Amino acid sequence: MAELSGKYLVGVYDDDDTVLHAVPRLRKAGVKIKEVYSPFPIHGLDEALGHPRTRIGIAAFMFGVTGCCTALTMMIWMMGIDWPMIVGGKDPISIPNYIPITFELTVLFTAFGMVITFFISNGLGPGTHFHPRFDVRSTDNKFVMAIDLGRNSMSIEDISRALKDSGAEEVNIKQF
């Protein structure tokens, strides 16, 4: 297996439906798929690859709640307790006056939090190595399925045959 480290078998597909139907067939045959690259999102591909449902919406909600609580706490403390000001004859702690700033901080915390969460969850922080580029056509008009040969117990010939049987136009070996 050490000699297969960094070697990938790459199947190039022409149609999104073909690659979508090929994934479950290959997984059922025992092939461990590293990733599928496509020029546009394919509905249902995450489930076919076995990726769990994302919990990023929960993170967004928590960042929003944090922003809202921070805004209200900050304004109530500043305008009502630490340095009370009467503006326009209104009560120093008047929640309706704080709504615009509360909304802005909620959106700001959510946006920055989601960007940071995206980078961390996808391994895109400083000093990380990006995935190798398997085939530049995957950004234009082809669909590329990458199979890490180091993680598969099947032979290269068996995986190549399974890729061809599932509708791959080309099957190549890439070394990274």
PDB file of C-alpha atoms in Angstrom:
ATOM      1  CA  MET A   1       0.000   0.000   0.000  1.00  0.00           C
ATOM      2  CA  ALA A   2       2.945   2.372   0.555  1.00  0.00           C
ATOM      3  CA  GLU A   3       3.696   2.359  -3.169  1.00  0.00           C
ATOM      4  CA  LEU A   4       0.115   3.542  -3.833  1.00  0.00           C
ATOM      5  CA  SER A   5       0.380   6.555  -1.523  1.00  0.00           C
ATOM      6  CA  GLY A   6      -0.403   9.700  -3.508  1.00  0.00           C
ATOM      7  CA  LYS A   7      -1.733   7.756  -6.501  1.00  0.00           C
ATOM      8  CA  TYR A   8      -5.236   8.459  -7.681  1.00  0.00           C
ATOM      9  CA  LEU A   9      -7.406   6.798 -10.275  1.00  0.00           C
ATOM     10  CA  VAL A  10      -9.382   9.511 -12.040  1.00  0.00           C
ATOM     11  CA  GLY A  11     -12.584   8.811 -13.942  1.00  0.00           C
ATOM     12  CA  VAL A  12     -13.823  11.541 -16.295  1.00  0.00           C
ATOM     13  CA  TYR A  13     -17.567  11.674 -16.984  1.00  0.00           C
ATOM     14  CA  ASP A  14     -19.491  13.688 -19.562  1.00  0.00           C
ATOM     15  CA  ASP A  15     -22.900  13.980 -17.884  1.00  0.00           C
ATOM     16  CA  ASP A  16     -24.003  14.885 -14.357  1.00  0.00           C
ATOM     17  CA  ASP A  17     -26.702  12.192 -14.253  1.00  0.00           C
ATOM     18  CA  THR A  18     -24.150   9.559 -15.251  1.00  0.00           C
ATOM     19  CA  VAL A  19     -21.762  10.508 -12.458  1.00  0.00           C
ATOM     20  CA  LEU A  20     -24.630  10.784  -9.961  1.00  0.00           C
ATOM     21  CA  HIS A  21     -25.796   7.237 -10.762  1.00  0.00           C
ATOM     22  CA  ALA A  22     -22.217   5.922 -10.891  1.00  0.00           C
ATOM     23  CA  VAL A  23     -21.391   6.897  -7.301  1.00  0.00           C
ATOM     24  CA  PRO A  24     -23.776   4.469  -5.528  1.00  0.00           C
ATOM     25  CA  ARG A  25     -22.867   1.669  -7.964  1.00  0.00           C
ATOM     26  CA  LEU A  26     -19.156   2.118  -7.264  1.00  0.00           C
ATOM     27  CA  ARG A  27     -19.666   2.415  -3.507  1.00  0.00           C
ATOM     28  CA  LYS A  28     -21.770  -0.760  -3.577  1.00  0.00           C
ATOM     29  CA  ALA A  29     -18.923  -2.506  -5.435  1.00  0.00           C
ATOM     30  CA  GLY A  30     -16.557  -1.573  -2.594  1.00  0.00           C
ATOM     31  CA  VAL A  31     -14.736   1.377  -4.159  1.00  0.00           C
ATOM     32  CA  LYS A  32     -13.860   4.157  -1.711  1.00  0.00           C
ATOM     33  CA  ILE A  33     -14.330   7.453  -3.569  1.00  0.00           C
ATOM     34  CA  LYS A  34     -12.160  10.365  -2.444  1.00  0.00           C
ATOM     35  CA  GLU A  35     -14.141  13.160  -4.121  1.00  0.00           C
ATOM     36  CA  VAL A  36     -16.211  14.117  -7.154  1.00  0.00           C
ATOM     37  CA  TYR A  37     -15.398  17.415  -8.854  1.00  0.00           C
ATOM     38  CA  SER A  38     -17.953  19.112 -11.060  1.00  0.00           C
ATOM     39  CA  PRO A  39     -18.372  22.493 -12.769  1.00  0.00           C
ATOM     40  CA  PHE A  40     -21.659  23.067 -10.911  1.00  0.00           C
ATOM     41  CA  PRO A  41     -23.434  21.645  -7.839  1.00  0.00           C
ATOM     42  CA  ILE A  42     -25.223  18.339  -8.416  1.00  0.00           C
ATOM     43  CA  HIS A  43     -28.351  17.847  -6.325  1.00  0.00           C
ATOM     44  CA  GLY A  44     -28.148  14.565  -4.409  1.00  0.00           C
ATOM     45  CA  LEU A  45     -24.402  14.026  -4.830  1.00  0.00           C
ATOM     46  CA  ASP A  46     -23.645  14.640  -1.149  1.00  0.00           C
ATOM     47  CA  GLU A  47     -26.068  11.917  -0.105  1.00  0.00           C
ATOM     48  CA  ALA A  48     -24.737   9.560  -2.785  1.00  0.00           C
ATOM     49  CA  LEU A  49     -21.168  10.077  -1.542  1.00  0.00           C
ATOM     50  CA  GLY A  50     -22.280   9.397   2.028  1.00  0.00           C
ATOM     51  CA  HIS A  51     -21.585  12.874   3.380  1.00  0.00           C
ATOM     52  CA  PRO A  52     -23.639  13.658   6.498  1.00  0.00           C
ATOM     53  CA  ARG A  53     -26.094  16.551   6.446  1.00  0.00           C
ATOM     54  CA  THR A  54     -24.323  19.802   7.243  1.00  0.00           C
ATOM     55  CA  ARG A  55     -24.825  21.516  10.583  1.00  0.00           C
ATOM     56  CA  ILE A  56     -23.678  24.896   9.297  1.00  0.00           C
ATOM     57  CA  GLY A  57     -27.165  26.392   9.802  1.00  0.00           C
ATOM     58  CA  ILE A  58     -26.872  25.753  13.543  1.00  0.00           C
ATOM     59  CA  ALA A  59     -23.541  27.583  13.558  1.00  0.00           C
ATOM     60  CA  ALA A  60     -25.104  30.522  11.675  1.00  0.00           C
ATOM     61  CA  PHE A  61     -27.935  30.720  14.197  1.00  0.00           C
ATOM     62  CA  MET A  62     -25.504  30.661  17.125  1.00  0.00           C
ATOM     63  CA  PHE A  63     -23.374  33.417  15.578  1.00  0.00           C
ATOM     64  CA  GLY A  64     -26.526  35.496  15.056  1.00  0.00           C
ATOM     65  CA  VAL A  65     -27.663  35.014  18.648  1.00  0.00           C
ATOM     66  CA  THR A  66     -24.179  35.973  19.847  1.00  0.00           C
ATOM     67  CA  GLY A  67     -24.279  39.157  17.738  1.00  0.00           C
ATOM     68  CA  CYS A  68     -27.759  40.057  18.964  1.00  0.00           C
ATOM     69  CA  CYS A  69     -26.867  39.510  22.627  1.00  0.00           C
ATOM     70  CA  THR A  70     -23.596  41.423  22.228  1.00  0.00           C
ATOM     71  CA  ALA A  71     -25.383  44.398  20.646  1.00  0.00           C
ATOM     72  CA  LEU A  72     -28.122  44.564  23.254  1.00  0.00           C
ATOM     73  CA  THR A  73     -25.708  44.108  26.166  1.00  0.00           C
ATOM     74  CA  MET A  74     -23.319  46.712  24.794  1.00  0.00           C
ATOM     75  CA  MET A  75     -26.004  49.328  24.137  1.00  0.00           C
ATOM     76  CA  ILE A  76     -27.892  48.774  27.391  1.00  0.00           C
ATOM     77  CA  TRP A  77     -24.625  49.055  29.314  1.00  0.00           C
ATOM     78  CA  MET A  78     -23.312  52.097  27.425  1.00  0.00           C
ATOM     79  CA  MET A  79     -26.515  54.095  26.976  1.00  0.00           C
ATOM     80  CA  GLY A  80     -28.439  53.079  30.088  1.00  0.00           C
ATOM     81  CA  ILE A  81     -26.056  52.175  32.907  1.00  0.00           C
ATOM     82  CA  ASP A  82     -22.508  53.436  32.343  1.00  0.00           C
ATOM     83  CA  TRP A  83     -23.311  56.848  30.808  1.00  0.00           C
ATOM     84  CA  PRO A  84     -27.087  57.365  30.677  1.00  0.00           C
ATOM     85  CA  MET A  85     -28.183  59.782  27.991  1.00  0.00           C
ATOM     86  CA  ILE A  86     -31.648  61.078  27.351  1.00  0.00           C
ATOM     87  CA  VAL A  87     -31.976  61.470  23.594  1.00  0.00           C
ATOM     88  CA  GLY A  88     -35.160  63.016  22.256  1.00  0.00           C
ATOM     89  CA  GLY A  89     -36.905  62.655  25.612  1.00  0.00           C
ATOM     90  CA  LYS A  90     -36.786  58.860  25.467  1.00  0.00           C
ATOM     91  CA  ASP A  91     -35.919  56.480  28.271  1.00  0.00           C
ATOM     92  CA  PRO A  92     -32.146  55.673  28.461  1.00  0.00           C
ATOM     93  CA  ILE A  93     -32.915  51.945  28.119  1.00  0.00           C
ATOM     94  CA  SER A  94     -35.310  51.949  25.166  1.00  0.00           C
ATOM     95  CA  ILE A  95     -35.132  48.688  23.205  1.00  0.00           C
ATOM     96  CA  PRO A  96     -36.877  50.009  20.036  1.00  0.00           C
ATOM     97  CA  ASN A  97     -34.042  52.534  19.629  1.00  0.00           C
ATOM     98  CA  TYR A  98     -31.516  49.679  19.652  1.00  0.00           C
ATOM     99  CA  ILE A  99     -33.139  47.556  16.909  1.00  0.00           C
ATOM    100  CA  PRO A 100     -31.152  48.903  13.910  1.00  0.00           C
ATOM    101  CA  ILE A 101     -27.766  48.435  15.594  1.00  0.00           C
ATOM    102  CA  THR A 102     -28.851  45.059  16.959  1.00  0.00           C
ATOM    103  CA  PHE A 103     -29.750  43.932  13.450  1.00  0.00           C
ATOM    104  CA  GLU A 104     -26.434  45.180  12.051  1.00  0.00           C
ATOM    105  CA  LEU A 105     -24.333  43.386  14.682  1.00  0.00           C
ATOM    106  CA  THR A 106     -26.381  40.216  14.264  1.00  0.00           C
ATOM    107  CA  VAL A 107     -25.641  40.210  10.528  1.00  0.00           C
ATOM    108  CA  LEU A 108     -21.974  41.160  11.077  1.00  0.00           C
ATOM    109  CA  PHE A 109     -21.313  38.387  13.618  1.00  0.00           C
ATOM    110  CA  THR A 110     -23.137  35.846  11.437  1.00  0.00           C
ATOM    111  CA  ALA A 111     -21.212  36.815   8.298  1.00  0.00           C
ATOM    112  CA  PHE A 112     -17.768  36.789   9.896  1.00  0.00           C
ATOM    113  CA  GLY A 113     -18.551  33.662  11.878  1.00  0.00           C
ATOM    114  CA  MET A 114     -19.712  31.801   8.779  1.00  0.00           C
ATOM    115  CA  VAL A 115     -16.625  32.770   6.799  1.00  0.00           C
ATOM    116  CA  ILE A 116     -14.371  31.528   9.605  1.00  0.00           C
ATOM    117  CA  THR A 117     -16.470  28.358  10.002  1.00  0.00           C
ATOM    118  CA  PHE A 118     -16.291  27.717   6.247  1.00  0.00           C
ATOM    119  CA  PHE A 119     -12.514  28.021   6.213  1.00  0.00           C
ATOM    120  CA  ILE A 120     -12.042  25.796   9.261  1.00  0.00           C
ATOM    121  CA  SER A 121     -14.539  23.106   8.189  1.00  0.00           C
ATOM    122  CA  ASN A 122     -12.995  22.868   4.706  1.00  0.00           C
ATOM    123  CA  GLY A 123      -9.397  22.901   5.897  1.00  0.00           C
ATOM    124  CA  LEU A 124      -8.586  26.183   4.165  1.00  0.00           C
ATOM    125  CA  GLY A 125      -6.690  27.871   6.958  1.00  0.00           C
ATOM    126  CA  PRO A 126      -3.206  29.312   6.707  1.00  0.00           C
ATOM    127  CA  GLY A 127      -0.529  26.761   5.864  1.00  0.00           C
ATOM    128  CA  THR A 128      -2.892  24.118   4.544  1.00  0.00           C
ATOM    129  CA  HIS A 129      -2.266  22.215   1.352  1.00  0.00           C
ATOM    130  CA  PHE A 130      -4.972  22.288  -1.261  1.00  0.00           C
ATOM    131  CA  HIS A 131      -6.319  19.217  -3.024  1.00  0.00           C
ATOM    132  CA  PRO A 132      -4.426  18.377  -6.167  1.00  0.00           C
ATOM    133  CA  ARG A 133      -5.941  19.483  -9.449  1.00  0.00           C
ATOM    134  CA  PHE A 134      -7.043  16.269 -11.108  1.00  0.00           C
ATOM    135  CA  ASP A 135      -8.345  17.592 -14.401  1.00  0.00           C
ATOM    136  CA  VAL A 136      -8.841  21.216 -15.422  1.00  0.00           C
ATOM    137  CA  ARG A 137     -11.887  20.230 -17.471  1.00  0.00           C
ATOM    138  CA  SER A 138     -13.764  19.702 -14.193  1.00  0.00           C
ATOM    139  CA  THR A 139     -14.139  23.498 -13.991  1.00  0.00           C
ATOM    140  CA  ASP A 140     -15.637  23.729 -17.467  1.00  0.00           C
ATOM    141  CA  ASN A 141     -17.653  20.811 -18.825  1.00  0.00           C
ATOM    142  CA  LYS A 142     -16.523  17.467 -17.345  1.00  0.00           C
ATOM    143  CA  PHE A 143     -17.181  15.625 -14.088  1.00  0.00           C
ATOM    144  CA  VAL A 144     -14.182  14.044 -12.390  1.00  0.00           C
ATOM    145  CA  MET A 145     -14.277  11.241  -9.832  1.00  0.00           C
ATOM    146  CA  ALA A 146     -11.067  10.829  -7.837  1.00  0.00           C
ATOM    147  CA  ILE A 147     -10.325   7.509  -6.139  1.00  0.00           C
ATOM    148  CA  ASP A 148      -7.393   7.289  -3.719  1.00  0.00           C
ATOM    149  CA  LEU A 149      -5.683   3.999  -4.519  1.00  0.00           C
ATOM    150  CA  GLY A 150      -3.985   3.945  -1.109  1.00  0.00           C
ATOM    151  CA  ARG A 151      -7.376   3.661   0.617  1.00  0.00           C
ATOM    152  CA  ASN A 152      -8.800   0.945  -1.630  1.00  0.00           C
ATOM    153  CA  SER A 153      -8.126  -2.773  -1.346  1.00  0.00           C
ATOM    154  CA  MET A 154      -9.297  -3.506  -4.898  1.00  0.00           C
ATOM    155  CA  SER A 155      -6.783  -3.722  -7.734  1.00  0.00           C
ATOM    156  CA  ILE A 156      -6.278  -0.884 -10.193  1.00  0.00           C
ATOM    157  CA  GLU A 157      -7.694  -3.015 -13.004  1.00  0.00           C
ATOM    158  CA  ASP A 158     -10.864  -3.829 -11.053  1.00  0.00           C
ATOM    159  CA  ILE A 159     -11.478  -0.184 -10.163  1.00  0.00           C
ATOM    160  CA  SER A 160     -10.756   0.899 -13.774  1.00  0.00           C
ATOM    161  CA  ARG A 161     -13.224  -1.673 -15.072  1.00  0.00           C
ATOM    162  CA  ALA A 162     -15.856  -0.540 -12.554  1.00  0.00           C
ATOM    163  CA  LEU A 163     -15.336   3.089 -13.616  1.00  0.00           C
ATOM    164  CA  LYS A 164     -15.677   2.233 -17.306  1.00  0.00           C
ATOM    165  CA  ASP A 165     -18.778   0.115 -16.604  1.00  0.00           C
ATOM    166  CA  SER A 166     -20.350   3.021 -14.717  1.00  0.00           C
ATOM    167  CA  GLY A 167     -20.031   5.329 -17.728  1.00  0.00           C
ATOM    168  CA  ALA A 168     -16.603   6.984 -17.414  1.00  0.00           C
ATOM    169  CA  GLU A 169     -15.251   8.233 -20.740  1.00  0.00           C
ATOM    170  CA  GLU A 170     -11.630   8.201 -19.576  1.00  0.00           C
ATOM    171  CA  VAL A 171      -9.766   6.550 -16.715  1.00  0.00           C
ATOM    172  CA  ASN A 172      -6.333   7.896 -15.813  1.00  0.00           C
ATOM    173  CA  ILE A 173      -3.786   7.365 -13.052  1.00  0.00           C
ATOM    174  CA  LYS A 174      -2.460  10.545 -11.446  1.00  0.00           C
ATOM    175  CA  GLN A 175       0.504  10.738  -9.086  1.00  0.00           C
ATOM    176  CA  PHE A 176       0.729  13.571  -6.519  1.00  0.00           C
TER     177      PHE A 176
END
